[in-house]
Tab-separated table of C-alpha atoms and ligand atoms in Angstrom:
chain	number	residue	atom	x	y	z
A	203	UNK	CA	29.508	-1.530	-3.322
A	204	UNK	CA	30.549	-3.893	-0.505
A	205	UNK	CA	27.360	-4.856	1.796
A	206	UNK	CA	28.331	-2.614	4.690
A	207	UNK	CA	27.967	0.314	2.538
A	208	UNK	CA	24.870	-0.344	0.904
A	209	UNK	CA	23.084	-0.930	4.244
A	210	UNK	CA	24.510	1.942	5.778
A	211	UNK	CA	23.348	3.914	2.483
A	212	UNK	CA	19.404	2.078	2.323
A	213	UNK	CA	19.655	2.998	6.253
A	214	UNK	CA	20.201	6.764	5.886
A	215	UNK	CA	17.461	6.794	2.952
A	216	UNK	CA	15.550	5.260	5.602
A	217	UNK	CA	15.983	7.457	8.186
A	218	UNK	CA	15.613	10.386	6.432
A	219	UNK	CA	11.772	9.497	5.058
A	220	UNK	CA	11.034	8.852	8.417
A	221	UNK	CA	13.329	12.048	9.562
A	222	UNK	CA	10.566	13.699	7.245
A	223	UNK	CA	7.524	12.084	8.080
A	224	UNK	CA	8.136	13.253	11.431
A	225	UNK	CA	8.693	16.959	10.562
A	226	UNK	CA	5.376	16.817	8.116
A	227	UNK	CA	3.534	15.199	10.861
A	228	UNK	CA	5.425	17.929	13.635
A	229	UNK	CA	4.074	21.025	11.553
A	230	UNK	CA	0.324	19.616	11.510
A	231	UNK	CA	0.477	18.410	15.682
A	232	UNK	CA	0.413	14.913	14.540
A	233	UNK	CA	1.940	11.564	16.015
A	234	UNK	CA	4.036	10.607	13.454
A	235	UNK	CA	3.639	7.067	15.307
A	236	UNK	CA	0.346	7.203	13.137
A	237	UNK	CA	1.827	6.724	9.928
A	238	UNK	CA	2.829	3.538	8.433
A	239	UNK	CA	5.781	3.464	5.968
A	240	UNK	CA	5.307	1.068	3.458
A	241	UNK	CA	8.550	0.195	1.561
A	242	UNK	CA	7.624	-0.208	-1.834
A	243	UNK	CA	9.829	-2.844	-3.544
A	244	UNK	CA	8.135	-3.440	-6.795
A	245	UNK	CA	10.745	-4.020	-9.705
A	246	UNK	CA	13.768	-4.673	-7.331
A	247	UNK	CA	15.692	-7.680	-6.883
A	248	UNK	CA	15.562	-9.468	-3.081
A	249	UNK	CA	19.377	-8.339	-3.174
A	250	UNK	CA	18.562	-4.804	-3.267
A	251	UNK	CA	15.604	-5.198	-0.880
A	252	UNK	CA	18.267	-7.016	1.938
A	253	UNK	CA	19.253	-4.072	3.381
A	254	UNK	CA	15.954	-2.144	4.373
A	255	UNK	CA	15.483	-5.743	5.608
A	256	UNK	CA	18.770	-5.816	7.426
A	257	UNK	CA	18.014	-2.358	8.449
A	258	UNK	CA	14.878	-3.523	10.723
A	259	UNK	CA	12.266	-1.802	8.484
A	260	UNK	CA	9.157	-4.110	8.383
A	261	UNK	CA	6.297	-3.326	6.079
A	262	UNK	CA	6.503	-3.860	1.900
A	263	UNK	CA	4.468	-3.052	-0.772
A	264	UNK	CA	4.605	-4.702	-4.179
A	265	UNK	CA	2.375	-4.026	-7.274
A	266	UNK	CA	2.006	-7.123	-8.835
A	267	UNK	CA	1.430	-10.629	-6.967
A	268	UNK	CA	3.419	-12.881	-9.677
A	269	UNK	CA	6.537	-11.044	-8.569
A	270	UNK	CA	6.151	-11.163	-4.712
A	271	UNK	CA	5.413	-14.630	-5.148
A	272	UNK	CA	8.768	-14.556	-6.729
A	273	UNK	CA	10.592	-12.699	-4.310
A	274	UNK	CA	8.666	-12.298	-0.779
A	275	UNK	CA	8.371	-16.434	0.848
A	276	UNK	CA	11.790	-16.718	0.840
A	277	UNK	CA	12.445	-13.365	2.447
A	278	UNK	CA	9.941	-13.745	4.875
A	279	UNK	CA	11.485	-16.726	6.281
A	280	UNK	CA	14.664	-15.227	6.325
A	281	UNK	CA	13.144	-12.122	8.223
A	282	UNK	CA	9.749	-13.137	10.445
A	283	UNK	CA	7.383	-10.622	11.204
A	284	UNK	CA	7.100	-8.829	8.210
A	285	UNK	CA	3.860	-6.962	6.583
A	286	UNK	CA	3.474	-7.203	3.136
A	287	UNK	CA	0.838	-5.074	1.039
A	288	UNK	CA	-0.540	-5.410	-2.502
A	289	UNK	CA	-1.013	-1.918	-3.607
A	290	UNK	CA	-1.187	-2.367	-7.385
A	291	UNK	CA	-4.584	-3.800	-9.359
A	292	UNK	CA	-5.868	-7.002	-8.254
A	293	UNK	CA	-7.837	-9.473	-10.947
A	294	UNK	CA	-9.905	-11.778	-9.723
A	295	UNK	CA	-8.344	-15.072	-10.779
A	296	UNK	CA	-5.328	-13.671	-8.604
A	297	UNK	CA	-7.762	-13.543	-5.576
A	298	UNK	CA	-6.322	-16.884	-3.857
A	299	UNK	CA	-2.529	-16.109	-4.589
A	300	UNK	CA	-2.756	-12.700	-2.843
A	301	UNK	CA	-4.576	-13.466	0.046
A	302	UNK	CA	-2.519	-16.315	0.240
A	303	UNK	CA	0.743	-13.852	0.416
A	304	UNK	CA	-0.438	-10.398	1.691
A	305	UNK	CA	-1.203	-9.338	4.915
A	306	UNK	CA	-3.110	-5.880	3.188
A	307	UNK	CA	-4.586	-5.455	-0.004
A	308	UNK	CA	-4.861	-1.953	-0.956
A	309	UNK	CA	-6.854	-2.295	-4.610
A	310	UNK	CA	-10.325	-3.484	-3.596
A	311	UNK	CA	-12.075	-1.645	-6.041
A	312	UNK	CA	-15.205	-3.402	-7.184
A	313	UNK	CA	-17.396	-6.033	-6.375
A	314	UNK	CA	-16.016	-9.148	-8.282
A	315	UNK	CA	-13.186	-8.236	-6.478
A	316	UNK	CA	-14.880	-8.133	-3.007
A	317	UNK	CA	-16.484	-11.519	-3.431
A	318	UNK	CA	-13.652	-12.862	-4.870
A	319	UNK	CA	-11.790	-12.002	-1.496
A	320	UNK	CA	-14.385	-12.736	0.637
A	321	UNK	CA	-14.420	-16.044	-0.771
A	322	UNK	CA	-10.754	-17.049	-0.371
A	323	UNK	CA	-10.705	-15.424	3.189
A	324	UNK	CA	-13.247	-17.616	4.593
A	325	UNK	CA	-11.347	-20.743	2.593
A	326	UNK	CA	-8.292	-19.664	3.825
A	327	UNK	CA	-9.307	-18.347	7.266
A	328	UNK	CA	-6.264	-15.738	6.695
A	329	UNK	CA	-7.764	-11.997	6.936
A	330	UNK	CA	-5.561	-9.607	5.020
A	331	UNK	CA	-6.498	-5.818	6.409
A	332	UNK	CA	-8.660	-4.498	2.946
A	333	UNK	CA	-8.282	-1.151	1.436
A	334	UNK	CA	-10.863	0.528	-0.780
A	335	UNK	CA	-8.840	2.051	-3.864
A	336	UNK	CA	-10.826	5.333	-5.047
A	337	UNK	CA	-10.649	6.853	-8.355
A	338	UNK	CA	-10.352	10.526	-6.678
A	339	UNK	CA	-9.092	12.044	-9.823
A	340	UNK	CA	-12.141	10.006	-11.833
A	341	UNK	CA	-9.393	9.290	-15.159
A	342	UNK	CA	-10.803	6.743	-17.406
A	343	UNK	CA	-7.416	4.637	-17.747
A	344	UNK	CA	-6.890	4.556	-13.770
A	345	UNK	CA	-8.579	1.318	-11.255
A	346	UNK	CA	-10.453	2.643	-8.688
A	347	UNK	CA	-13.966	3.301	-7.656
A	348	UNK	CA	-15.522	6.762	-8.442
A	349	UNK	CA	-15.422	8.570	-5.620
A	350	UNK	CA	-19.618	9.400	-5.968
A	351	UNK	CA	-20.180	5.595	-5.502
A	352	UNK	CA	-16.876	5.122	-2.691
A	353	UNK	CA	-19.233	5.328	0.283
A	354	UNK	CA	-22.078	2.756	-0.898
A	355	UNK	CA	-19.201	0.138	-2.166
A	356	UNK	CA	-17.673	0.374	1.229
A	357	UNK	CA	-21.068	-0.437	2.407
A	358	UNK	CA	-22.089	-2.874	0.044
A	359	UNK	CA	-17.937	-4.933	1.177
A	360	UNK	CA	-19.649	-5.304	4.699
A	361	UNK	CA	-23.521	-6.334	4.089
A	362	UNK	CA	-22.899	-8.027	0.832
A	363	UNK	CA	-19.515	-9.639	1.421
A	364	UNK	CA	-18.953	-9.401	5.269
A	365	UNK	CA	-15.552	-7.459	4.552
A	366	UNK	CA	-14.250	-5.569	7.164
A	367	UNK	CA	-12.572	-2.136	5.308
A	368	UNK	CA	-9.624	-1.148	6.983
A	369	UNK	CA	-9.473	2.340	4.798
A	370	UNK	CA	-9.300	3.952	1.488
A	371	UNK	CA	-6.487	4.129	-0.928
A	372	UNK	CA	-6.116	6.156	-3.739
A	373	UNK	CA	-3.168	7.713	-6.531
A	374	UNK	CA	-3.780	11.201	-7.611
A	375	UNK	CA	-2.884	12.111	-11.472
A	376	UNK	CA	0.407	13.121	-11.896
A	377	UNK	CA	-0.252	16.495	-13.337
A	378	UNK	CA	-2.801	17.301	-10.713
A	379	UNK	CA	-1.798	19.095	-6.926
A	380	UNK	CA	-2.095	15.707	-4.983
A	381	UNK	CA	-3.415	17.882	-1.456
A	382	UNK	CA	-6.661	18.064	-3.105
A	383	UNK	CA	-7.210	14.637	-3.719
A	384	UNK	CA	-6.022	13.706	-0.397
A	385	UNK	CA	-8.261	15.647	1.278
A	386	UNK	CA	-11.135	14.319	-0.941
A	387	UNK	CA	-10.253	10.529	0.153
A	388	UNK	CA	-9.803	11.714	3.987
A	389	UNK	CA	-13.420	13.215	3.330
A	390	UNK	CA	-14.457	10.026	2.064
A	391	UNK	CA	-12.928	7.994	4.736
A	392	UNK	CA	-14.934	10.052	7.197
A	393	UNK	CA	-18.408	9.471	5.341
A	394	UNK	CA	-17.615	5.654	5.074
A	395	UNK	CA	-16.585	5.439	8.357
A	396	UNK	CA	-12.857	3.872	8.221
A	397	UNK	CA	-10.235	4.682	9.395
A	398	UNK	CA	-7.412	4.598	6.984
A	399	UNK	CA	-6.173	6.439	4.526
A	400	UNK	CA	-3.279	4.837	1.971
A	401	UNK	CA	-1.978	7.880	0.212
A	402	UNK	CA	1.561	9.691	-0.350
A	403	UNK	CA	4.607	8.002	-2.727
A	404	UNK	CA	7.697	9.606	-2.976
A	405	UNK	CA	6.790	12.792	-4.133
A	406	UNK	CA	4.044	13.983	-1.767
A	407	UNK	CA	4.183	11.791	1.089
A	408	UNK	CA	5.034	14.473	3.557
A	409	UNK	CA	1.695	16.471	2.125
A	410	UNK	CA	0.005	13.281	2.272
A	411	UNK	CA	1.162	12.169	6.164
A	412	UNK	CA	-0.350	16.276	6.659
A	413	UNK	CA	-3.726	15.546	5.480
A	414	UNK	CA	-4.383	12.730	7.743
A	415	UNK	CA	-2.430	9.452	5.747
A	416	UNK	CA	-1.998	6.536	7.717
A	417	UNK	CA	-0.094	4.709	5.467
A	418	UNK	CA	2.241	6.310	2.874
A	419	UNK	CA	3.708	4.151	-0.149
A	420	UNK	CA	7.572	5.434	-0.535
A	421	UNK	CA	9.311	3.187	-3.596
A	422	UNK	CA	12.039	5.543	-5.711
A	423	UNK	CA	13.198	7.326	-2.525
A	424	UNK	CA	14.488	5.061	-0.674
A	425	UNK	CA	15.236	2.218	-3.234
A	426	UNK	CA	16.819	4.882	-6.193
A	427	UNK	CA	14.683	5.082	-9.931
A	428	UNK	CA	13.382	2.373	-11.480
A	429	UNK	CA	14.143	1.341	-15.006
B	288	PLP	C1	5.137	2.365	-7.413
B	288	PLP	C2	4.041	2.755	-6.510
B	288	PLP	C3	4.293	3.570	-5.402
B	288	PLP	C4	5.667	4.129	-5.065
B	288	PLP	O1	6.036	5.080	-5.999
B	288	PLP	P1	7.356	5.976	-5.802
B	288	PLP	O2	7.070	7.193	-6.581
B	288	PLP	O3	8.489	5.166	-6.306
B	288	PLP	O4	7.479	6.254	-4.351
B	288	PLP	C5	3.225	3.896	-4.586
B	288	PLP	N1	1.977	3.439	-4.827
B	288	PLP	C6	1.695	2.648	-5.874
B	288	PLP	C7	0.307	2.186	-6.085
B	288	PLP	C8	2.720	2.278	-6.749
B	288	PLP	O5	2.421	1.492	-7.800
């Protein structure tokens, strides 16, 4: 495909998850304003990413931090201004490299984690915004805090480890209705006392931006399937 028809292709996928985040949010008397679209670009090559780039869309989510480093520094020079988010498990011997290269991490999830950002943010003086991730559907192989212990980690980031929690995060199991687990995090949220929610990927975002999400991770529909 020659470049002008890829962009004009990666601008109508665009257009249309936003087209339908607006609807979603119409339906519920939402602003759709209040709903962050985070690109998710995990497994695709900077190539592919260009035209959502070209296309003036801003925010990026990868899963793993080796391959943003790979990809992201030389696309953020070529495009300033960009937010980037980590949205897949963290480890802590990663801890420097990501808050070196986010600007959002989405998979705090337990205290070695926490300290382990709290101690490169303060060596770094760079403040990514933090997410909590929550375990909502509690499944043994999945990251995530239990959703019984959400509220006291989210207190124990700010007196322990003088985070700041920008929201909760969580994936729902894929055989499960995902409404129910979004309105468990949204409860959540409310008890803890943040105010975002990171929930919704290409197959429920619309029910997701409905039950309060302020930022909804979109990968396969708008980049195509991944390998
Ligand atoms: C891959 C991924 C997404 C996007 O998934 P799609 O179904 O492609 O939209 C969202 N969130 C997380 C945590 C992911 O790993």
């Amino acid at each position: 495909m020659s470049e002008d028809i890829e962009l004009a292709a990666a601008v109508a996928r665009l257009r249309d998850i936003e087209r339908r985040i607006a609807t979603a949010c119409a339906e519920v008397g939402r602003d759709p304003a209040g709903v962050t679209l985070i690109a998710v670009t995990k497994t695709f090559s900077a190539d592919e990413i260009r035209p959502v780039l070209a296309a003036g869309h801003k925010v990026y989510g990868e899963n793993r931090v080796q391959e943003a480093k790979g990809k992201w520094p030389a696309l953020r020079e070529a495009y300033p201004g960009l937010d980037l988010h980590l949205i897949g498990p963290l480890q802590s011997n990663k801890a420097r490299e990501a808050v070196e290269l986010f600007d959002a991490i989405h998979t705090v999830d337990r205290p070695k984690i926490a300290a382990a950002i709290a101690e490169e943010m303060a060596r770094q003086s760079r403040r990514p915004r933090l997410f909590v991730q929550v375990n909502t559907g509690e499944e043994p192989q999945k990251a995530g805090i239990a959703p019984a212990d959400a509220v006291a980690f989210v207190d124990r980031c700010r007196s322990e480890y003088g985070l700041e929690i920008a929201g909760l995060m969580c994936i729902p199991p894929v055989d499960d209705a995902p409404a129910v687990h979004f309105a468990l995090l949204a409860k959540l949220a409310r008890e803890a006392g943040v105010p975002g929610l990171s929930m919704g990927m290409s197959g429920d975002f619309e029910t997701a931006a409905q039950l309060g999400a302020t930022h909804v991770r979109v990968g396969s529909a708008i980049f195509g399937g991944r390998s």
